[in-house]
Amino acid sequence: MERMFEIEEALYPFESHFFEYKPYGYIHYLDEGPKDAPAIVLFHGNPSYSLLYSEIIQLLRGKFRCIAPDYLGFGFSSKPDYHEYGYTPQEHSDAMIAFLETLDLSEFSVFVQDWGGPIGLNAACEFAEKIKCLFIGNTWAWPFRHNTKMGEASRGFSHKMGGYPMKEKIMEKNTFLTISIPLLIRGMRKRNPDLVPALKQAYLAPFEKPEHRIPTWVFPREITHSYPFLFFLEQKLEVLLEKPTILFWGEQDKVFPTIVREEWEKKLKAYRRVDLPKASHFFQSEEPDLIAEEITKELRG
């Protein structure tokens, strides 16, 4: 298969791979590095895709196998009709479980951020005996409780951005991506400003058509609508909580403030914390060198 849009090679110097996920189409993924090296599967959130991990993968692929899928509706993956595939976290996670089964890895680590947390960790629970390490950052894996500060904030965000009036705005004006672009390009703006226009276009390209923007609306809606999925995930998560973990945290993130990090610290049994005081929500693109260094220390230590 071919990619559905062009991307600057300097941003994305990789070969594409595709996994057929019947009956919905093809899941695009990157598979970089030696096949016999320790494997890391990297899960993205909304509205990003494997591009978010590009610099980290380039730094790690000489010594690790880096696998980064794009969920259906994101990046270079197929875009099934909304009436056939609902783009919910449960559906994305089921697709990732099927994808991981096909890879048949003997052992692997996972990196999760944003919606990659619920999606990737739910999938990882199905392969708990194969999980070596967890790399967790600016994400969650439980329902936000009512009558808490985070619960009230997340519910307000969900109702505003995931409500039906916003659906029309997102389809017409690509609203969710528009408000996310400044955060997605924040790291590149500091390191290589010349690549910023190409990076911006690479994030806009998957959502060029109005009907392709629905997945970016579904995710905010699901903060509240996926309460059962998140509730059962929190129970299942016990099988992973003793795994060696690095807890990365972009401290400038207004989406996931430090109270969410503190909740992780109550749950995790064998973690070390790496604070990223200058990084925001998409911290992977802001601190790739430090992240790659910490991953290398963890997996080689």
PDB file of N, CA and C in Angstrom, residues 43 74 225 263:
ATOM      1  N   PHE A  43       2.315   4.323  21.645  1.00  0.00           N
ATOM      2  CA  PHE A  43       0.911   4.633  21.383  1.00  0.00           C
ATOM      3  C   PHE A  43       0.655   6.140  21.474  1.00  0.00           C
ATOM      4  N   PHE A  74      -6.519   7.951  11.935  1.00  0.00           N
ATOM      5  CA  PHE A  74      -5.402   8.838  12.263  1.00  0.00           C
ATOM      6  C   PHE A  74      -4.197   8.516  11.376  1.00  0.00           C
ATOM      7  N   HIS A 225     -18.260   9.350  28.071  1.00  0.00           N
ATOM      8  CA  HIS A 225     -19.033   8.228  27.518  1.00  0.00           C
ATOM      9  C   HIS A 225     -18.336   6.884  27.719  1.00  0.00           C
ATOM     10  N   GLU A 263      -1.710  10.771  41.075  1.00  0.00           N
ATOM     11  CA  GLU A 263      -2.561   9.571  41.102  1.00  0.00           C
ATOM     12  C   GLU A 263      -1.787   8.359  40.586  1.00  0.00           C
TER      13      GLU A 263
END
